[in-house]
Amino acid sequence: MRKAIFAFFFCAFSVAATAQTQNKLVINAGTDGPQISKYIYGHFAEHLGRCIYDGIWVGLDSNIPNINGYRKDVFEALKALQMPVLRWPGGCFADTYHWKDGIGPKAQRPKIKNVFWGGTVEDNSFGTHEFLNLCEMLGCDAYVSANVGSGTVQEMVEWIEYMTSDDDVEMVNLRRQNGREKPWNVKFLGIGNESWGCGGNMTPEYYADLMKQYSTYVWEYGRDKMKRVGCGANGEDYNWTRVLMQKGARNMDALSLHYYTIAGESWNNKSAATGFDESLYFAGLRKALRMSELVDRHSRIMDEFDPRKRVGLYVDEWGIWTDVEPGTNPGFLFQQNSMRDALIASATFDIFNRNCERVKMANIAQTVNVLQAMILTKGNQMVLTPTYHVFNLYKVHGDASLLPASLISESYSYGNEKIPALSQTVSRDAQGRIHVSVSNLNPAQPVKLLVELNGQNVKKVNSAIVLTAPFFNAVNTFDKPETVKPAPFKAYKLVSENMLEMTLPSASVVTLELQ
Ligand code: AHR
């Protein structure tokens, strides 16, 4: 058993080689690795800019076609994505949110100022019912972030009761009065957000005590229904993880991690989402790949206190953060989304997937119109981003078994730096189908790859899809919404029962289904 585990980890590493090297992916299909949680393909929607209002919710009186107030086009696109989990209401907004503002007759809901995001007036027309009904309609699990920064234990407990209880008690009867008889199923509860920053500027020691206090009552009221998510570290703040695990590993089911990719030099110079050159293309990918080191080092600390990996690592905010689109409100974080960003998504998924014994959830920031979004909207128009298409290509890996695979990859060099040109995930689903996803990060060179399958023969290739673009910085716009879109992939050949040859176009993601 020990040997098998060692072999698996050994095989999961990629090896960067020179340009002359034969790129090769060797898959051990005779062994099932750990399960890749479907929640790795999760999402995040905050009351920020035009994510909720305009992006998801337009209200019943809108001219934009809607289903009970939800934008029809966006709803249908999200449904097609089979999103497994949606995190809400923030983000920084969560620690200013008082849930009772968002229930009851809409005209009576108080208006509040959204202090973190643009100072806009929040009319609370999208609240608990609107969020949880959306999750039910989408068939996804709900991840609710409770207010620790400016809330109270009592406020959180009453929210839990309101959402999940069937008892004859005040909060539940209030819910019934507001039109919802049966409780909703809320699977995940975040105990604060970025408590080291916008969520209260706390030290890890102080937050750990608070987390334990709050989490006691989640258990008491939510019983076994909810996974309690402790607020985790900002990037490489390993001390935060250590203190939380040391003091509170038994009081939480998961610990989060936030990491954003900044292609530019700093947060003050993030760089544009469009029209960037190869140096920013390369920098974006190189910095996104840092996720590997972060996950590895946080996991190792978690292993010290939780060797059986009971506590999940939830990367519940990730993605590229660029300058906002010129002319848009800087507080709204509206940015375009390019082929580079699609590759950031695929390479990041590969990192999460190969660490799926610890990484049990990830939520890209954010679903619509904010940061690395799946969907952009303008009036009644909607465009699917390159990142949306990667989620669609990768959803086949959700809840599948990771297959051990070793990759020999040439490097992609820029200036004095280099990264592996190739990145991969291979998994087997419940029906026994093998899905191979490979990305070529090199924006100028197609890459030839030999794929060898051991332990199982390939009878046929059921499907092969490629996502690529005319330029590495290509985007989908409202005028040209299909510049970057998936297409059938033909550049492969089954050379024997267990050997495939393929040529990956420059800057591309390919997913094959083998049987
Ligand atoms: O996703 C945007 C913001 O980034 C979130 O509100 C916050 O948690 C993070 O700093």
Coordinates of C-alpha atoms and ligand atoms in Angstrom, one line a residue:
M1 CA 0.0 0.0 0.0
R2 CA 2.8 2.4 1.1
K3 CA 4.6 1.5 -2.1
A4 CA 1.5 2.2 -4.2
I5 CA 1.1 5.6 -2.6
F6 CA 4.7 6.5 -3.3
A7 CA 4.4 5.4 -6.9
F8 CA 1.4 7.5 -7.4
F9 CA 3.0 10.7 -6.1
F10 CA 6.1 10.0 -8.1
C11 CA 4.1 9.6 -11.2
A12 CA 2.1 12.7 -10.7
F13 CA 5.1 15.0 -11.2
S14 CA 5.9 16.6 -14.6
V15 CA 9.4 16.6 -15.8
A16 CA 10.6 19.6 -17.9
A17 CA 13.0 18.7 -20.7
T18 CA 14.8 20.4 -23.6
A19 CA 13.2 21.2 -26.9
Q20 CA 14.7 18.2 -28.5
T21 CA 13.2 15.8 -26.0
Q22 CA 10.3 13.6 -27.1
N23 CA 7.3 14.9 -25.1
K24 CA 5.6 12.0 -23.6
L25 CA 2.7 11.3 -21.3
V26 CA 2.7 7.9 -19.7
I27 CA -0.6 7.0 -18.1
N28 CA -1.0 4.2 -15.6
A29 CA -4.5 3.2 -16.3
G30 CA -4.2 0.0 -14.2
T31 CA -4.4 2.0 -11.0
D32 CA -7.1 4.3 -9.8
G33 CA -5.8 7.3 -7.9
P34 CA -7.8 9.4 -5.5
Q35 CA -11.1 11.0 -6.5
I36 CA -11.0 14.5 -8.0
S37 CA -13.8 16.3 -6.2
K38 CA -16.3 17.9 -8.5
Y39 CA -16.2 20.9 -6.2
I40 CA -12.8 21.8 -7.6
Y41 CA -14.9 23.2 -10.5
G42 CA -16.8 25.5 -8.2
H43 CA -17.8 29.1 -8.5
F44 CA -18.1 32.3 -6.5
A45 CA -20.6 35.2 -6.9
E46 CA -20.3 38.3 -4.7
H47 CA -22.4 41.4 -4.4
L48 CA -19.7 43.2 -6.3
G49 CA -20.1 45.4 -9.4
R50 CA -22.3 43.6 -11.9
C51 CA -21.9 40.1 -10.8
I52 CA -25.2 39.6 -9.0
Y53 CA -27.2 42.6 -10.3
D54 CA -27.2 42.7 -14.1
G55 CA -25.2 39.5 -14.3
I56 CA -27.4 37.0 -12.6
W57 CA -30.4 38.9 -11.3
V58 CA -32.3 41.5 -13.3
G59 CA -35.7 41.2 -11.4
L60 CA -39.1 40.3 -12.7
D61 CA -39.8 43.7 -14.2
S62 CA -36.7 43.8 -16.5
N63 CA -36.9 43.9 -20.3
I64 CA -34.1 41.4 -20.3
P65 CA -35.6 37.9 -20.7
N66 CA -35.7 36.3 -17.2
I67 CA -36.9 33.3 -15.3
N68 CA -38.4 34.6 -12.0
G69 CA -35.9 37.5 -12.1
Y70 CA -32.8 35.5 -13.1
R71 CA -31.3 36.4 -16.5
K72 CA -32.4 33.6 -18.8
D73 CA -29.3 33.6 -21.0
V74 CA -26.9 33.5 -18.0
F75 CA -29.0 30.9 -16.2
E76 CA -29.0 28.6 -19.2
A77 CA -25.2 29.0 -19.7
L78 CA -24.5 28.2 -16.0
K79 CA -26.9 25.3 -16.1
A80 CA -25.0 23.8 -19.1
L81 CA -21.8 24.1 -17.1
Q82 CA -23.2 21.9 -14.4
M83 CA -21.7 24.0 -11.7
P84 CA -21.2 21.9 -8.6
V85 CA -21.1 24.7 -6.0
L86 CA -21.7 28.4 -5.7
R87 CA -20.2 30.5 -3.0
W88 CA -22.1 33.7 -1.9
P89 CA -22.5 36.6 -0.8
G90 CA -18.8 37.4 -0.6
G91 CA -15.9 38.0 -0.5
C92 CA -15.4 41.2 1.5
F93 CA -19.1 41.9 1.1
A94 CA -19.9 38.9 3.3
D95 CA -18.5 40.5 6.5
T96 CA -20.7 43.5 6.0
Y97 CA -23.8 41.5 5.1
H98 CA -26.7 41.2 7.5
W99 CA -28.9 38.5 6.1
K100 CA -32.2 39.8 7.5
D101 CA -31.9 42.8 5.2
G102 CA -32.4 40.4 2.3
I103 CA -35.6 38.6 3.2
G104 CA -39.3 39.5 3.1
P105 CA -41.2 41.8 0.7
K106 CA -38.7 43.5 -1.6
A107 CA -40.2 47.0 -1.1
Q108 CA -39.5 46.7 2.6
R109 CA -36.0 45.5 2.4
P110 CA -33.5 48.2 3.6
K111 CA -31.0 49.8 1.3
I112 CA -27.4 49.7 2.4
K113 CA -24.1 51.1 1.0
N114 CA -21.8 48.5 -0.5
V115 CA -18.7 50.0 1.3
F116 CA -16.1 47.7 -0.3
W117 CA -17.3 47.8 -3.9
G118 CA -17.8 51.1 -5.5
G119 CA -20.0 52.5 -2.7
T120 CA -23.1 51.6 -4.6
V121 CA -26.5 51.3 -3.0
E122 CA -27.4 47.7 -2.4
D123 CA -31.2 47.3 -2.4
N124 CA -31.1 43.8 -1.1
S125 CA -33.5 42.5 -3.8
F126 CA -31.2 39.5 -4.1
G127 CA -31.1 37.8 -0.8
T128 CA -31.3 34.4 0.9
H129 CA -34.3 33.1 -1.0
E130 CA -33.1 34.3 -4.4
F131 CA -29.7 32.7 -3.8
L132 CA -30.8 29.4 -2.5
N133 CA -33.6 29.1 -5.1
L134 CA -31.0 29.7 -7.8
C135 CA -28.8 26.9 -6.4
E136 CA -31.8 24.6 -6.5
M137 CA -32.7 25.6 -10.0
L138 CA -29.1 25.1 -11.1
G139 CA -28.8 21.8 -9.2
C140 CA -25.7 23.0 -7.4
D141 CA -24.7 23.0 -3.8
A142 CA -24.8 26.2 -1.7
Y143 CA -21.8 27.6 0.0
V144 CA -22.8 30.5 2.3
S145 CA -20.3 32.8 3.9
A146 CA -21.3 34.0 7.3
N147 CA -20.5 37.4 8.6
V148 CA -17.8 37.2 11.3
G149 CA -16.2 40.6 10.8
S150 CA -19.3 42.8 11.8
G151 CA -21.8 40.1 12.7
T152 CA -22.5 38.0 15.8
V153 CA -22.8 34.3 16.6
Q154 CA -26.5 34.8 17.2
E155 CA -27.0 36.3 13.7
M156 CA -25.2 33.4 12.1
V157 CA -27.1 30.8 14.1
E158 CA -30.5 32.4 13.2
W159 CA -29.5 32.4 9.5
I160 CA -28.6 28.7 9.8
E161 CA -32.0 28.0 11.4
Y162 CA -33.8 30.1 8.8
M163 CA -32.2 28.2 5.9
T164 CA -32.0 24.7 7.1
S165 CA -34.4 23.9 10.0
D166 CA -37.8 22.4 9.9
D167 CA -38.7 23.1 13.6
D168 CA -41.5 25.1 14.9
V169 CA -39.3 28.0 16.0
E170 CA -39.3 31.7 15.3
M171 CA -36.8 31.9 12.5
V172 CA -38.3 28.9 10.6
N173 CA -41.8 30.3 10.9
L174 CA -40.5 33.6 9.5
R175 CA -39.1 31.7 6.5
R176 CA -42.5 30.0 6.1
Q177 CA -44.2 33.4 6.3
N178 CA -41.8 34.6 3.5
G179 CA -43.1 31.8 1.3
R180 CA -40.7 28.9 1.7
E181 CA -42.1 26.0 3.6
K182 CA -39.3 23.4 3.4
P183 CA -35.7 24.1 4.4
W184 CA -33.1 24.4 1.8
N185 CA -30.0 22.2 1.7
V186 CA -26.9 24.3 2.6
K187 CA -23.9 22.1 2.4
F188 CA -21.0 24.6 3.1
L189 CA -20.7 27.4 5.6
G190 CA -17.8 29.8 5.5
I191 CA -16.9 31.3 8.9
G192 CA -15.8 34.7 7.8
N193 CA -13.8 35.8 4.7
E194 CA -10.3 37.1 4.6
S195 CA -10.4 37.7 8.3
W196 CA -6.7 38.8 8.0
G197 CA -7.9 41.7 5.9
C198 CA -11.3 43.0 4.9
G199 CA -13.0 40.5 7.2
G200 CA -11.7 42.2 10.4
N201 CA -7.9 42.6 10.2
M202 CA -7.4 39.9 12.7
T203 CA -4.3 38.0 13.8
P204 CA -4.4 34.2 13.2
E205 CA -4.5 33.6 17.0
Y206 CA -7.5 35.8 17.5
Y207 CA -9.3 34.5 14.4
A208 CA -8.7 30.9 15.5
D209 CA -10.4 31.4 18.8
L210 CA -13.3 33.2 17.0
M211 CA -13.6 30.4 14.4
K212 CA -13.9 27.8 17.2
Q213 CA -16.6 29.9 18.9
Y214 CA -18.6 30.3 15.7
S215 CA -18.0 26.8 14.6
T216 CA -19.4 25.3 17.8
Y217 CA -22.8 26.7 17.0
V218 CA -22.7 25.7 13.4
W219 CA -22.4 22.2 14.6
E220 CA -25.0 22.7 17.3
Y221 CA -27.6 24.0 14.8
G222 CA -26.6 22.7 11.5
R223 CA -25.9 19.2 12.9
D224 CA -24.0 17.2 10.4
K225 CA -25.5 19.0 7.5
M226 CA -22.8 21.6 7.0
K227 CA -19.2 21.6 6.3
R228 CA -17.6 24.4 8.3
V229 CA -15.0 26.3 6.4
G230 CA -12.4 28.2 8.4
C231 CA -10.9 31.3 6.8
G232 CA -7.5 30.5 5.5
A233 CA -4.4 32.2 4.3
N234 CA -3.6 34.9 1.9
G235 CA -1.2 33.4 -0.6
E236 CA 2.1 32.4 1.1
D237 CA 1.1 33.3 4.7
Y238 CA 2.0 29.8 6.0
N239 CA 2.0 31.0 9.6
W240 CA -1.8 31.6 9.2
T241 CA -2.3 28.0 8.2
R242 CA -0.1 26.7 11.0
V243 CA -1.9 28.6 13.7
L244 CA -5.3 27.6 12.4
M245 CA -4.4 24.0 12.2
Q246 CA -2.7 23.9 15.5
K247 CA -5.5 25.6 17.4
G248 CA -8.5 24.7 15.4
A249 CA -8.1 21.6 13.1
R250 CA -10.8 19.8 15.1
N251 CA -13.3 22.6 14.8
M252 CA -13.5 22.9 11.0
D253 CA -14.0 20.7 8.0
A254 CA -12.0 22.8 5.6
L255 CA -9.6 25.7 5.6
S256 CA -9.6 28.1 2.7
L257 CA -6.8 29.7 0.7
H258 CA -6.9 32.7 -1.5
Y259 CA -4.4 33.4 -4.3
Y260 CA -4.8 35.8 -7.3
T261 CA -2.5 35.9 -10.3
I262 CA -1.2 39.3 -11.1
A263 CA 0.6 39.4 -14.5
G264 CA 2.0 42.9 -13.9
E265 CA 4.7 43.9 -11.4
S266 CA 2.4 44.6 -8.5
W267 CA -1.1 45.2 -7.2
N268 CA -0.7 48.8 -8.3
N269 CA 0.4 47.8 -11.7
K270 CA -1.6 44.7 -12.5
S271 CA -1.6 45.2 -16.3
A272 CA -4.3 45.2 -18.9
A273 CA -6.6 42.2 -19.6
T274 CA -6.3 42.8 -23.4
G275 CA -3.6 43.7 -25.9
F276 CA -0.8 42.5 -23.7
D277 CA 2.5 41.2 -25.2
E278 CA 4.3 37.9 -24.7
S279 CA 6.1 39.1 -21.6
L280 CA 2.8 39.5 -19.8
Y281 CA 1.4 36.3 -21.3
F282 CA 4.4 34.5 -19.9
A283 CA 4.3 36.3 -16.5
G284 CA 0.6 35.5 -16.1
L285 CA 1.2 31.8 -16.6
R286 CA 4.4 31.7 -14.5
K287 CA 2.7 33.4 -11.6
A288 CA -0.5 31.2 -12.0
L289 CA 1.8 28.1 -11.7
R290 CA 2.9 29.4 -8.3
M291 CA -0.4 27.8 -7.1
S292 CA 1.5 24.5 -7.2
E293 CA 4.0 25.6 -4.5
L294 CA 1.3 27.3 -2.4
V295 CA -0.9 24.2 -2.4
D296 CA 2.1 22.0 -1.7
R297 CA 3.4 24.0 1.2
H298 CA 0.0 24.7 2.8
S299 CA -0.8 21.0 2.4
R300 CA 2.4 19.9 4.1
I301 CA 1.6 22.1 7.1
M302 CA -2.0 20.6 7.2
D303 CA -0.5 17.1 7.0
E304 CA 1.4 17.8 10.2
F305 CA -1.8 18.3 12.2
D306 CA -4.2 16.2 10.0
P307 CA -2.3 13.3 8.5
R308 CA -5.5 11.6 7.5
K309 CA -6.5 14.6 5.4
R310 CA -9.9 15.1 7.1
V311 CA -9.7 18.9 6.7
G312 CA -10.0 19.9 3.1
L313 CA -8.1 22.8 1.5
Y314 CA -10.6 24.9 -0.3
V315 CA -9.1 27.4 -2.7
D316 CA -12.2 29.4 -2.5
E317 CA -10.9 32.5 -4.4
W318 CA -8.5 32.2 -7.3
G319 CA -7.9 33.5 -10.8
I320 CA -6.2 36.3 -12.7
W321 CA -6.8 39.9 -11.5
T322 CA -6.1 42.5 -14.2
D323 CA -6.8 46.2 -14.6
V324 CA -10.5 47.0 -15.1
E325 CA -11.7 47.6 -18.6
P326 CA -11.1 51.2 -19.5
G327 CA -14.1 53.4 -18.8
T328 CA -15.6 51.1 -16.2
N329 CA -16.0 51.7 -12.5
P330 CA -12.7 50.7 -10.8
G331 CA -14.7 49.3 -7.8
F332 CA -16.6 46.9 -10.1
L333 CA -13.6 44.8 -11.1
F334 CA -14.9 44.2 -14.6
Q335 CA -12.2 42.8 -16.8
Q336 CA -11.9 41.0 -20.2
N337 CA -10.8 37.4 -20.4
S338 CA -8.4 36.0 -23.0
M339 CA -6.9 32.8 -24.3
R340 CA -4.1 33.3 -21.7
D341 CA -6.7 33.3 -19.0
A342 CA -8.1 30.0 -20.4
L343 CA -4.7 28.5 -20.0
I344 CA -4.3 29.8 -16.5
A345 CA -7.6 28.0 -15.7
S346 CA -6.6 24.7 -17.3
A347 CA -3.1 24.7 -15.7
T348 CA -4.5 25.6 -12.3
F349 CA -7.1 22.8 -12.6
D350 CA -4.2 20.4 -13.3
I351 CA -2.5 21.6 -10.0
F352 CA -5.7 21.1 -8.0
N353 CA -6.4 17.8 -9.6
R354 CA -3.0 16.3 -8.8
N355 CA -3.4 17.5 -5.2
C356 CA -7.0 16.3 -4.9
E357 CA -6.3 14.3 -1.8
R358 CA -6.2 17.7 0.0
V359 CA -7.8 20.2 -2.4
K360 CA -11.4 19.4 -2.1
M361 CA -12.9 22.6 -3.5
A362 CA -11.9 25.6 -5.5
N363 CA -14.1 28.6 -6.5
I364 CA -13.0 30.8 -9.3
A365 CA -13.5 34.6 -8.8
Q366 CA -16.0 35.3 -10.1
T367 CA -19.0 33.9 -12.0
V368 CA -20.2 36.8 -14.1
N369 CA -18.8 40.3 -15.0
V370 CA -16.1 40.3 -12.2
L371 CA -12.4 39.3 -12.4
Q372 CA -11.8 36.0 -14.3
A373 CA -15.5 35.5 -15.2
M374 CA -17.2 32.8 -17.1
I375 CA -19.7 35.2 -18.6
L376 CA -19.8 38.9 -19.5
T377 CA -23.0 40.8 -20.1
K378 CA -23.9 44.1 -21.6
G379 CA -27.6 45.1 -21.6
N380 CA -29.4 42.1 -23.0
Q381 CA -26.2 40.7 -24.6
M382 CA -24.1 37.9 -23.2
V383 CA -20.7 36.5 -24.1
L384 CA -19.1 33.3 -23.0
T385 CA -15.4 33.8 -22.1
P386 CA -12.5 31.5 -22.9
T387 CA -12.4 30.5 -19.2
Y388 CA -16.1 29.3 -19.5
H389 CA -15.0 26.9 -22.2
V390 CA -12.2 25.5 -20.1
F391 CA -14.7 24.7 -17.3
N392 CA -16.8 23.0 -19.9
L393 CA -13.9 20.9 -21.1
Y394 CA -12.8 20.0 -17.6
K395 CA -16.1 19.2 -16.0
V396 CA -15.6 15.5 -17.1
H397 CA -12.9 15.2 -14.4
G398 CA -15.3 16.1 -11.6
D399 CA -15.8 13.1 -9.2
A400 CA -13.6 10.9 -11.5
S401 CA -10.6 9.0 -10.3
L402 CA -7.3 10.7 -11.0
L403 CA -5.0 8.4 -13.0
P404 CA -1.3 8.4 -12.2
A405 CA 0.5 9.9 -15.2
S406 CA 4.1 11.1 -15.8
L407 CA 4.7 13.8 -18.2
I408 CA 8.0 14.6 -20.0
S409 CA 7.6 18.1 -21.4
E410 CA 9.8 20.4 -23.3
S411 CA 10.1 23.9 -21.8
Y412 CA 8.6 27.1 -22.9
S413 CA 11.2 29.8 -22.3
Y414 CA 10.8 33.6 -22.3
G415 CA 13.8 35.8 -21.6
N416 CA 15.8 34.0 -18.9
E417 CA 12.9 32.1 -17.5
K418 CA 11.1 28.9 -18.4
I419 CA 8.1 26.9 -17.5
P420 CA 7.0 23.4 -18.7
A421 CA 5.2 23.8 -22.0
L422 CA 2.7 21.1 -21.2
S423 CA 0.3 20.5 -18.4
Q424 CA -2.1 17.6 -17.9
T425 CA -4.9 15.9 -16.1
V426 CA -6.0 12.3 -16.7
S427 CA -8.9 10.7 -15.0
R428 CA -11.3 7.8 -15.3
D429 CA -15.0 8.4 -14.7
A430 CA -17.7 6.1 -13.2
Q431 CA -18.5 4.7 -16.6
G432 CA -14.8 3.7 -17.2
R433 CA -14.1 6.4 -19.8
I434 CA -10.7 7.9 -19.6
H435 CA -10.4 11.7 -20.1
V436 CA -7.1 13.2 -21.1
S437 CA -6.7 17.0 -20.9
V438 CA -3.4 18.5 -22.1
S439 CA -2.6 22.2 -22.4
N440 CA 0.2 23.6 -24.6
L441 CA 1.3 26.9 -22.9
N442 CA 3.7 27.8 -25.6
P443 CA 2.1 30.6 -27.6
A444 CA 4.3 30.3 -30.7
Q445 CA 5.0 26.6 -31.1
P446 CA 2.8 23.6 -31.7
V447 CA 4.0 20.6 -29.6
K448 CA 4.1 17.0 -30.6
L449 CA 3.1 14.6 -27.8
L450 CA 3.1 10.8 -27.5
V451 CA 0.6 9.4 -25.1
E452 CA 1.2 5.9 -23.8
L453 CA -1.5 4.0 -21.9
N454 CA -0.5 1.2 -19.6
G455 CA -2.9 -1.2 -18.0
Q456 CA -5.7 -0.7 -20.5
N457 CA -6.0 -0.6 -24.2
V458 CA -7.8 2.1 -26.2
K459 CA -10.6 0.8 -28.3
K460 CA -11.6 4.1 -29.6
V461 CA -11.4 7.8 -29.2
N462 CA -15.0 8.9 -28.4
S463 CA -14.4 12.6 -28.7
A464 CA -11.6 15.1 -29.1
I465 CA -12.1 18.8 -28.5
V466 CA -9.6 21.7 -28.7
L467 CA -9.8 25.3 -27.4
T468 CA -7.4 27.6 -29.1
A469 CA -7.3 31.1 -30.6
P470 CA -5.7 33.1 -33.4
F471 CA -3.7 35.0 -30.8
F472 CA -2.6 34.3 -27.3
N473 CA -4.4 37.5 -26.2
A474 CA -7.6 36.9 -28.2
V475 CA -10.8 37.6 -26.4
N476 CA -14.5 37.2 -27.1
T477 CA -16.4 40.5 -27.4
F478 CA -20.0 41.4 -27.8
D479 CA -19.3 42.0 -31.5
K480 CA -17.3 38.9 -32.0
P481 CA -18.4 36.4 -29.4
E482 CA -16.8 33.3 -31.0
T483 CA -13.2 34.2 -31.5
V484 CA -12.2 31.7 -28.9
K485 CA -14.5 28.7 -28.9
P486 CA -14.1 24.9 -28.7
A487 CA -13.8 23.0 -32.0
P488 CA -13.3 19.3 -32.9
F489 CA -9.7 18.3 -32.6
K490 CA -8.3 16.3 -35.4
A491 CA -4.5 16.3 -35.0
Y492 CA -4.2 13.0 -33.3
K493 CA -3.6 9.4 -34.5
L494 CA -4.1 6.1 -32.7
V495 CA -0.8 4.4 -33.6
S496 CA -1.5 1.2 -31.6
E497 CA -3.8 -0.1 -29.0
N498 CA -2.0 1.8 -26.3
M499 CA -0.3 4.6 -28.1
L500 CA -1.6 8.0 -29.4
E501 CA 0.3 10.7 -31.2
M502 CA -1.0 14.2 -31.2
T503 CA 0.1 17.7 -32.1
L504 CA -1.2 20.4 -29.8
P505 CA -1.6 23.8 -31.4
S506 CA 0.2 26.7 -29.8
A507 CA -1.7 28.1 -26.8
S508 CA -4.3 25.4 -26.7
V509 CA -6.2 23.0 -24.4
V510 CA -7.3 19.6 -25.6
T511 CA -9.6 17.1 -24.0
L512 CA -9.9 13.6 -25.4
E513 CA -12.3 10.9 -24.3
L514 CA -10.9 7.4 -24.6
Q515 CA -12.7 4.1 -24.3
Ligands
AHR1 O1 -13.0 38.6 -5.4 C1 -12.8 40.0 -5.0 C2 -12.3 40.2 -3.6 O2 -11.0 39.6 -3.5 C3 -13.1 39.5 -2.5 O3 -14.2 40.2 -2.1 C4 -12.1 39.3 -1.4 O4 -12.4 38.2 -0.6 C5 -10.8 39.2 -2.2 O5 -9.8 40.1 -1.6

